[in-house]
Amino acid sequence: MYLEIVSPEATLFSGEVESVAVPGVNGEFQMLKDHAPIVSLLKEGQVKIVGNISLDEEVESKFTKSDNGFWLAINSGTLELKDNKVIVLAD
């Protein structure tokens, strides 16, 4: 599954991931490969990325590394998933 996280300042991440979990306005949810298409508003919380990923040095400080992936704190945003491509527009 391909994930792209974009903020007003820059593209924070772009690449293949195993899963991504986001803080939706109706609760946190996780997406895996072949998930049904979805559009959702996001609230303040953590975007959790699982997979063998590498981050650019310019944005690495925005992410927190955990045992099984990376976390990114957001204030709000919008998510679209279609055809195994997730786009997160995050504030």
Coordinates of C-alpha atoms in Angstrom, one line a residue:
M1 CA 0.0 0.0 0.0
Y2 CA 1.3 3.5 -0.9
L3 CA 1.2 6.3 1.7
E4 CA 1.7 10.0 1.1
I5 CA 1.5 12.5 4.0
V6 CA 1.4 16.1 3.0
S7 CA 1.5 19.2 5.2
P8 CA 1.2 22.8 4.2
E9 CA 5.0 23.1 4.5
A10 CA 6.1 20.0 2.7
T11 CA 5.6 16.3 1.8
L12 CA 6.5 14.6 5.0
F13 CA 6.4 11.0 3.8
S14 CA 5.9 9.1 0.5
G15 CA 6.4 5.4 0.1
E16 CA 5.2 1.8 0.6
V17 CA 3.9 0.8 4.0
E18 CA 2.3 -2.3 5.6
S19 CA -0.4 -0.4 7.4
V20 CA -1.4 3.1 8.6
A21 CA -3.7 4.0 11.5
V22 CA -5.2 7.5 11.8
P23 CA -7.3 9.5 14.4
G24 CA -10.6 9.8 12.5
V25 CA -13.3 12.1 13.8
N26 CA -15.4 9.0 14.7
G27 CA -12.5 7.1 16.3
E28 CA -9.1 5.7 15.3
F29 CA -9.0 3.2 12.4
Q30 CA -6.4 1.2 10.6
M31 CA -6.0 0.5 6.9
L32 CA -4.2 -2.4 5.3
K33 CA -3.7 -3.4 1.7
D34 CA -6.9 -3.8 -0.3
H35 CA -9.0 -1.8 2.2
A36 CA -12.2 -0.4 0.8
P37 CA -12.1 3.2 -0.5
I38 CA -12.6 5.8 2.2
V39 CA -12.6 9.5 2.8
S40 CA -12.4 10.8 6.3
L41 CA -11.8 13.9 8.4
L42 CA -9.0 13.5 10.9
K43 CA -8.8 15.0 14.4
E44 CA -5.8 15.7 16.7
G45 CA -3.8 12.6 17.4
Q46 CA -1.2 10.2 16.0
V47 CA -0.8 8.8 12.6
K48 CA 0.8 5.4 13.1
I49 CA 2.8 4.0 10.2
V50 CA 4.0 0.3 10.1
G51 CA 6.4 -1.0 7.5
N52 CA 10.1 -1.0 6.5
I53 CA 10.3 2.8 5.8
S54 CA 13.0 5.4 5.7
L55 CA 12.5 9.1 6.3
D56 CA 14.2 12.1 4.8
E57 CA 16.5 13.9 7.2
E58 CA 14.6 17.2 6.8
V59 CA 11.4 15.7 8.3
E60 CA 12.7 12.9 10.5
S61 CA 12.4 15.1 13.6
K62 CA 8.6 15.3 13.1
F63 CA 8.3 11.6 13.6
T64 CA 8.6 9.4 16.7
K65 CA 10.0 5.9 16.2
S66 CA 8.3 3.0 18.0
D67 CA 9.0 -0.7 18.2
N68 CA 6.8 -1.4 15.2
G69 CA 6.9 1.7 13.1
F70 CA 6.7 5.5 13.3
W71 CA 4.2 8.0 14.8
L72 CA 3.4 11.5 13.5
A73 CA 1.4 13.9 15.6
I74 CA -1.2 15.9 13.8
N75 CA -3.7 18.6 14.8
S76 CA -6.3 17.8 12.1
G77 CA -6.5 16.7 8.5
T78 CA -8.2 14.8 5.7
L79 CA -7.6 11.3 4.4
E80 CA -8.4 9.6 1.1
L81 CA -7.8 5.9 0.3
K82 CA -8.4 4.6 -3.1
D83 CA -6.8 1.7 -5.1
N84 CA -4.2 1.0 -2.3
K85 CA -3.0 4.7 -2.2
V86 CA -3.5 6.7 1.0
I87 CA -3.2 10.4 0.9
V88 CA -3.2 12.3 4.2
L89 CA -3.4 16.1 4.2
A90 CA -2.3 17.0 7.7
D91 CA -2.0 20.1 9.8

